[in-house]
PDB file of C-alpha atoms in Angstrom:
ATOM      1  CA  ASN A 266       0.000   0.000   0.000  1.00  0.00           C
ATOM      2  CA  PHE A 267       1.550   3.292  -1.150  1.00  0.00           C
ATOM      3  CA  ALA A 268      -1.006   5.639   0.330  1.00  0.00           C
ATOM      4  CA  GLU A 269       0.268   8.671   2.233  1.00  0.00           C
ATOM      5  CA  PRO A 270       0.990   8.033   5.942  1.00  0.00           C
ATOM      6  CA  GLY A 271      -1.223   9.533   8.622  1.00  0.00           C
ATOM      7  CA  ALA A 272      -1.176  13.010  10.085  1.00  0.00           C
ATOM      8  CA  ASP A 273       2.197  14.603  10.630  1.00  0.00           C
ATOM      9  CA  LEU A 274       3.563  15.238  14.126  1.00  0.00           C
ATOM     10  CA  THR A 275       3.089  18.927  14.909  1.00  0.00           C
ATOM     11  CA  LEU A 276       5.067  21.054  17.323  1.00  0.00           C
ATOM     12  CA  THR A 277       3.878  24.510  18.227  1.00  0.00           C
ATOM     13  CA  PRO A 278       6.554  27.163  17.650  1.00  0.00           C
ATOM     14  CA  PRO A 279       7.199  29.745  20.367  1.00  0.00           C
ATOM     15  CA  ALA A 280       5.580  33.129  20.033  1.00  0.00           C
ATOM     16  CA  PRO A 281       7.385  35.315  17.475  1.00  0.00           C
ATOM     17  CA  HIS A 282       9.301  38.185  18.982  1.00  0.00           C
ATOM     18  CA  GLN A 283      12.106  40.449  17.894  1.00  0.00           C
ATOM     19  CA  PHE A 284      14.032  42.765  20.154  1.00  0.00           C
ATOM     20  CA  GLU A 285      13.662  46.433  19.509  1.00  0.00           C
ATOM     21  CA  GLU A 286      16.842  48.222  18.524  1.00  0.00           C
ATOM     22  CA  ASN A 287      17.629  49.216  22.112  1.00  0.00           C
ATOM     23  CA  SER A 288      16.024  46.244  23.906  1.00  0.00           C
ATOM     24  CA  ALA A 289      19.250  44.268  24.210  1.00  0.00           C
ATOM     25  CA  GLU A 290      21.016  47.305  25.712  1.00  0.00           C
ATOM     26  CA  ARG A 291      18.138  47.923  28.129  1.00  0.00           C
ATOM     27  CA  ILE A 292      18.003  44.299  29.251  1.00  0.00           C
ATOM     28  CA  ALA A 293      21.783  44.130  29.622  1.00  0.00           C
ATOM     29  CA  THR A 294      21.833  47.323  31.691  1.00  0.00           C
ATOM     30  CA  THR A 295      19.083  46.095  34.051  1.00  0.00           C
ATOM     31  CA  SER A 296      20.473  42.574  34.374  1.00  0.00           C
ATOM     32  CA  ALA A 297      20.910  41.233  37.893  1.00  0.00           C
ATOM     33  CA  HIS A 298      24.555  40.357  37.142  1.00  0.00           C
ATOM     34  CA  VAL A 299      25.330  43.920  36.082  1.00  0.00           C
ATOM     35  CA  ARG A 300      23.411  45.428  38.999  1.00  0.00           C
ATOM     36  CA  ALA A 301      25.320  43.215  41.450  1.00  0.00           C
ATOM     37  CA  SER A 302      28.673  44.492  40.166  1.00  0.00           C
ATOM     38  CA  GLU A 303      27.444  48.093  40.227  1.00  0.00           C
ATOM     39  CA  GLN A 304      26.213  47.729  43.814  1.00  0.00           C
ATOM     40  CA  GLU A 305      29.567  46.217  44.755  1.00  0.00           C
ATOM     41  CA  ALA A 306      31.293  49.251  43.215  1.00  0.00           C
ATOM     42  CA  ASP A 307      28.964  51.548  45.167  1.00  0.00           C
ATOM     43  CA  TYR A 308      29.829  49.709  48.389  1.00  0.00           C
ATOM     44  CA  PHE A 309      33.567  50.137  47.873  1.00  0.00           C
ATOM     45  CA  GLU A 310      33.073  53.799  46.946  1.00  0.00           C
ATOM     46  CA  ARG A 311      31.307  54.354  50.272  1.00  0.00           C
ATOM     47  CA  ALA A 312      34.007  52.357  52.078  1.00  0.00           C
ATOM     48  CA  GLY A 313      36.634  54.626  50.534  1.00  0.00           C
ATOM     49  CA  ASP A 314      34.693  57.721  51.583  1.00  0.00           C
ATOM     50  CA  ARG A 315      34.463  56.401  55.122  1.00  0.00           C
ATOM     51  CA  ALA A 316      38.180  55.669  55.234  1.00  0.00           C
ATOM     52  CA  ALA A 317      38.870  59.206  54.006  1.00  0.00           C
ATOM     53  CA  ILE A 318      36.671  60.688  56.737  1.00  0.00           C
ATOM     54  CA  GLU A 319      38.264  58.515  59.412  1.00  0.00           C
ATOM     55  CA  ALA A 320      41.749  59.535  58.285  1.00  0.00           C
ATOM     56  CA  HIS A 321      41.473  62.590  60.535  1.00  0.00           C
ATOM     57  CA  VAL A 322      40.314  61.192  63.828  1.00  0.00           C
ATOM     58  CA  PRO A 323      38.665  63.795  66.049  1.00  0.00           C
ATOM     59  CA  VAL A 324      39.712  64.427  69.622  1.00  0.00           C
ATOM     60  CA  ASN A 325      38.702  61.544  71.906  1.00  0.00           C
ATOM     61  CA  VAL A 326      37.830  61.867  75.575  1.00  0.00           C
ATOM     62  CA  ILE A 327      39.143  59.006  77.716  1.00  0.00           C
ATOM     63  CA  VAL A 328      37.572  58.210  81.079  1.00  0.00           C
ATOM     64  CA  THR A 329      38.921  55.404  83.301  1.00  0.00           C
ATOM     65  CA  VAL A 330      37.474  54.052  86.531  1.00  0.00           C
ATOM     66  CA  GLY A 331      38.919  51.205  88.546  1.00  0.00           C
ATOM     67  CA  ARG A 332      40.596  50.046  91.723  1.00  0.00           C
ATOM     68  CA  GLY A 333      44.199  50.295  92.739  1.00  0.00           C
ATOM     69  CA  ASP A 334      46.498  47.623  94.222  1.00  0.00           C
ATOM     70  CA  LEU A 335      45.095  48.172  97.693  1.00  0.00           C
ATOM     71  CA  GLY A 336      41.476  48.226  96.543  1.00  0.00           C
ATOM     72  CA  GLU A 337      41.114  51.968  96.614  1.00  0.00           C
ATOM     73  CA  ALA A 338      38.953  53.606  93.999  1.00  0.00           C
ATOM     74  CA  ARG A 339      40.732  55.327  91.147  1.00  0.00           C
ATOM     75  CA  ALA A 340      39.338  57.554  88.412  1.00  0.00           C
ATOM     76  CA  GLY A 341      41.019  59.363  85.567  1.00  0.00           C
ATOM     77  CA  ALA A 342      40.271  61.335  82.444  1.00  0.00           C
ATOM     78  CA  GLY A 343      42.225  62.554  79.477  1.00  0.00           C
ATOM     79  CA  LEU A 344      42.250  63.583  75.827  1.00  0.00           C
ATOM     80  CA  ALA A 345      43.585  61.617  72.844  1.00  0.00           C
ATOM     81  CA  TRP A 346      43.967  62.356  69.179  1.00  0.00           C
ATOM     82  CA  THR A 347      45.809  60.921  66.175  1.00  0.00           C
ATOM     83  CA  PHE A 348      48.179  62.964  64.133  1.00  0.00           C
ATOM     84  CA  PRO A 349      47.102  62.902  60.449  1.00  0.00           C
ATOM     85  CA  LEU A 350      50.676  62.289  59.316  1.00  0.00           C
ATOM     86  CA  LEU A 351      50.828  59.077  61.300  1.00  0.00           C
ATOM     87  CA  ARG A 352      47.521  57.540  60.257  1.00  0.00           C
ATOM     88  CA  ARG A 353      45.643  58.512  57.072  1.00  0.00           C
ATOM     89  CA  ASN A 354      43.988  55.164  56.091  1.00  0.00           C
ATOM     90  CA  GLN A 355      45.914  55.225  52.846  1.00  0.00           C
ATOM     91  CA  GLY A 356      45.945  51.450  52.535  1.00  0.00           C
ATOM     92  CA  GLU A 357      42.210  51.106  53.112  1.00  0.00           C
ATOM     93  CA  ARG A 358      41.440  53.931  50.688  1.00  0.00           C
ATOM     94  CA  ALA A 359      43.697  52.478  47.991  1.00  0.00           C
ATOM     95  CA  ARG A 360      42.126  49.034  48.366  1.00  0.00           C
ATOM     96  CA  ALA A 361      38.598  50.453  48.216  1.00  0.00           C
ATOM     97  CA  HIS A 362      39.496  52.417  45.079  1.00  0.00           C
ATOM     98  CA  ALA A 363      41.014  49.328  43.423  1.00  0.00           C
ATOM     99  CA  GLU A 364      38.022  47.145  44.300  1.00  0.00           C
ATOM    100  CA  ARG A 365      35.608  49.782  42.999  1.00  0.00           C
ATOM    101  CA  THR A 366      37.533  49.987  39.718  1.00  0.00           C
ATOM    102  CA  ARG A 367      37.455  46.193  39.403  1.00  0.00           C
ATOM    103  CA  ALA A 368      33.715  45.989  40.080  1.00  0.00           C
ATOM    104  CA  LEU A 369      32.961  48.698  37.515  1.00  0.00           C
ATOM    105  CA  ALA A 370      35.133  46.923  34.939  1.00  0.00           C
ATOM    106  CA  GLU A 371      33.283  43.662  35.621  1.00  0.00           C
ATOM    107  CA  ALA A 372      29.938  45.440  35.220  1.00  0.00           C
ATOM    108  CA  ASN A 373      31.004  46.916  31.874  1.00  0.00           C
ATOM    109  CA  VAL A 374      32.309  43.588  30.572  1.00  0.00           C
ATOM    110  CA  THR A 375      29.180  41.743  31.723  1.00  0.00           C
ATOM    111  CA  ARG A 376      26.912  44.373  30.170  1.00  0.00           C
ATOM    112  CA  ARG A 377      28.746  44.272  26.846  1.00  0.00           C
ATOM    113  CA  LEU A 378      28.878  40.458  26.781  1.00  0.00           C
ATOM    114  CA  LEU A 379      25.198  40.132  27.644  1.00  0.00           C
ATOM    115  CA  ARG A 380      24.184  42.706  25.022  1.00  0.00           C
ATOM    116  CA  GLN A 381      26.199  40.987  22.290  1.00  0.00           C
ATOM    117  CA  THR A 382      24.890  37.555  23.294  1.00  0.00           C
ATOM    118  CA  LEU A 383      21.279  38.740  23.187  1.00  0.00           C
ATOM    119  CA  GLN A 384      21.801  40.422  19.828  1.00  0.00           C
ATOM    120  CA  ALA A 385      23.383  37.257  18.415  1.00  0.00           C
ATOM    121  CA  LEU A 386      20.556  35.074  19.753  1.00  0.00           C
ATOM    122  CA  ASN A 387      17.980  37.446  18.313  1.00  0.00           C
ATOM    123  CA  ALA A 388      19.683  37.476  14.903  1.00  0.00           C
ATOM    124  CA  GLU A 389      19.918  33.678  14.906  1.00  0.00           C
ATOM    125  CA  ARG A 390      16.251  33.373  15.843  1.00  0.00           C
ATOM    126  CA  ILE A 391      15.265  35.637  12.957  1.00  0.00           C
ATOM    127  CA  GLU A 392      17.185  33.414  10.530  1.00  0.00           C
ATOM    128  CA  VAL A 393      15.745  30.226  12.043  1.00  0.00           C
ATOM    129  CA  ARG A 394      12.195  31.517  11.714  1.00  0.00           C
ATOM    130  CA  ARG A 395      12.897  32.664   8.152  1.00  0.00           C
ATOM    131  CA  ALA A 396      14.188  29.204   7.247  1.00  0.00           C
ATOM    132  CA  LEU A 397      11.200  27.595   8.986  1.00  0.00           C
ATOM    133  CA  LYS A 398       8.776  29.788   7.054  1.00  0.00           C
ATOM    134  CA  THR A 399      10.467  28.897   3.749  1.00  0.00           C
ATOM    135  CA  LEU A 400      10.398  25.211   4.638  1.00  0.00           C
ATOM    136  CA  GLU A 401       6.728  25.239   5.590  1.00  0.00           C
ATOM    137  CA  SER A 402       5.539  27.373   2.663  1.00  0.00           C
ATOM    138  CA  LEU A 403       7.676  25.989  -0.155  1.00  0.00           C
ATOM    139  CA  ALA A 404       9.817  22.937   0.526  1.00  0.00           C
ATOM    140  CA  GLU A 405       7.384  20.756   2.487  1.00  0.00           C
ATOM    141  CA  PRO A 406       4.394  21.326   0.139  1.00  0.00           C
ATOM    142  CA  ALA A 407       6.667  20.513  -2.810  1.00  0.00           C
ATOM    143  CA  ALA A 408       7.772  17.287  -1.088  1.00  0.00           C
ATOM    144  CA  ASN A 409       4.103  16.415  -0.438  1.00  0.00           C
ATOM    145  CA  ASP A 410       3.272  16.992  -4.095  1.00  0.00           C
ATOM    146  CA  SER A 411       6.221  14.805  -5.079  1.00  0.00           C
ATOM    147  CA  VAL A 412       4.913  11.949  -2.936  1.00  0.00           C
ATOM    148  CA  GLU A 413       1.411  12.282  -4.404  1.00  0.00           C
ATOM    149  CA  ALA A 414       2.796  12.317  -7.930  1.00  0.00           C
ATOM    150  CA  ALA A 415       4.965   9.273  -7.262  1.00  0.00           C
ATOM    151  CA  VAL A 416       1.993   7.385  -5.777  1.00  0.00           C
ATOM    152  CA  ALA A 417      -0.208   8.373  -8.743  1.00  0.00           C
ATOM    153  CA  LEU A 418       2.416   7.156 -11.199  1.00  0.00           C
ATOM    154  CA  LYS A 419       2.756   3.903  -9.281  1.00  0.00           C
ATOM    155  CA  ASN A 420      -0.997   3.348  -9.247  1.00  0.00           C
ATOM    156  CA  ALA A 421      -1.154   4.101 -12.983  1.00  0.00           C
ATOM    157  CA  GLY A 422       1.522   1.490 -13.635  1.00  0.00           C
ATOM    158  CA  LYS A 423       4.050   4.018 -14.958  1.00  0.00           C
ATOM    159  CA  GLY A 424       6.287   4.252 -11.893  1.00  0.00           C
ATOM    160  CA  ASP A 425       8.075   1.955  -9.518  1.00  0.00           C
ATOM    161  CA  SER A 426       8.167   1.499  -5.757  1.00  0.00           C
ATOM    162  CA  LEU A 427      11.641   2.995  -5.475  1.00  0.00           C
ATOM    163  CA  ARG A 428      10.411   6.375  -6.714  1.00  0.00           C
ATOM    164  CA  VAL A 429       7.624   6.359  -4.095  1.00  0.00           C
ATOM    165  CA  LEU A 430       9.997   5.378  -1.321  1.00  0.00           C
ATOM    166  CA  THR A 431      12.483   8.066  -2.359  1.00  0.00           C
ATOM    167  CA  ALA A 432       9.763  10.738  -2.384  1.00  0.00           C
ATOM    168  CA  ARG A 433       8.558   9.659   1.054  1.00  0.00           C
ATOM    169  CA  ARG A 434      12.106   9.698   2.362  1.00  0.00           C
ATOM    170  CA  ASP A 435      12.559  13.263   1.100  1.00  0.00           C
ATOM    171  CA  LEU A 436       9.265  14.279   2.758  1.00  0.00           C
ATOM    172  CA  ALA A 437      10.360  12.667   6.017  1.00  0.00           C
ATOM    173  CA  MET A 438      13.669  14.549   5.831  1.00  0.00           C
ATOM    174  CA  MET A 439      11.768  17.819   5.330  1.00  0.00           C
ATOM    175  CA  ARG A 440       9.608  17.112   8.358  1.00  0.00           C
ATOM    176  CA  LEU A 441      12.660  16.177  10.414  1.00  0.00           C
ATOM    177  CA  ARG A 442      14.368  19.406   9.371  1.00  0.00           C
ATOM    178  CA  ARG A 443      11.255  21.332  10.386  1.00  0.00           C
ATOM    179  CA  LEU A 444      11.320  19.716  13.837  1.00  0.00           C
ATOM    180  CA  GLU A 445      15.034  20.544  14.168  1.00  0.00           C
ATOM    181  CA  LEU A 446      14.353  24.200  13.340  1.00  0.00           C
ATOM    182  CA  LEU A 447      11.469  24.312  15.815  1.00  0.00           C
ATOM    183  CA  GLY A 448      13.692  22.741  18.470  1.00  0.00           C
ATOM    184  CA  ARG A 449      16.406  25.312  17.832  1.00  0.00           C
ATOM    185  CA  ASP A 450      13.826  28.098  18.052  1.00  0.00           C
ATOM    186  CA  TRP A 451      12.715  26.843  21.478  1.00  0.00           C
ATOM    187  CA  SER A 452      16.350  26.441  22.538  1.00  0.00           C
ATOM    188  CA  ILE A 453      17.077  30.078  21.648  1.00  0.00           C
ATOM    189  CA  VAL A 454      14.017  31.184  23.626  1.00  0.00           C
ATOM    190  CA  GLY A 455      15.306  29.175  26.598  1.00  0.00           C
ATOM    191  CA  ASP A 456      18.713  30.854  26.347  1.00  0.00           C
ATOM    192  CA  ILE A 457      17.100  34.301  26.238  1.00  0.00           C
ATOM    193  CA  VAL A 458      14.912  33.537  29.257  1.00  0.00           C
ATOM    194  CA  SER A 459      17.884  32.195  31.240  1.00  0.00           C
ATOM    195  CA  LEU A 460      19.854  35.373  30.516  1.00  0.00           C
ATOM    196  CA  THR A 461      17.094  37.911  31.076  1.00  0.00           C
ATOM    197  CA  GLY A 462      14.522  36.227  33.318  1.00  0.00           C
ATOM    198  CA  GLU A 463      11.853  37.542  30.911  1.00  0.00           C
ATOM    199  CA  LEU A 464       9.739  35.744  28.337  1.00  0.00           C
ATOM    200  CA  PRO A 465      10.366  37.187  24.859  1.00  0.00           C
TER     201      PRO A 465
END
C-alpha cells in the first residue's frame, strides 16, 4: 500500500518576537549580574569615603574608673587624638578604590557580553524563523506533491516502488528538518529567558 501516511507530528513554535533596537542594551543594563557588580562598586566607593573621613580622627575623651592595688577607687580622664601624618587610612582607601575599579570593569564587561549575546541570539532566531517559514511554505508542500505524484504514477503502472519510497524519504527529511528548526527556536528562547529572566 503506497497511500500517504497519517497526520504529521506537529510542534507549536514559540511566540514570534524580535528585540527592539535598544532592547538588548536595556536588558543588559538592568540585568541582575550587572546590577550586582554596580552595587559592589557603590559599596567600595562608600568604604573609601568612610576611610577618608576617618583619616582625621577627632579628639577623643578618655575616662577610666577602677581600683588600685590596695582596693582603693581610682578615676582618671584625658584627651587623645591621632596625628594625620601618622595615620591617614591610605591602605584602606587604595584598596577600596582598586576594588571599585574592578567591580565597575566587571559590570562593563558583563553588560557588553550580555548585550552581544542577546543580539546574536535574536539574529539567529530571525534566521531560524525565516528558514522555517520557507520550509513550511515551499519545501514541504513541494515534497508532499512529489509523494502524491509518485503514488499516482505507481498506481497508474508508470512508476516503480523505489520512486515512491524516495519521495517519502525526502518528505520525512523535510519534516525532520522542520522539527530541528522548531527545536532550535525553542532552545534560543530558553537561552534568552535564562539570561534575562523575561519571556520574549
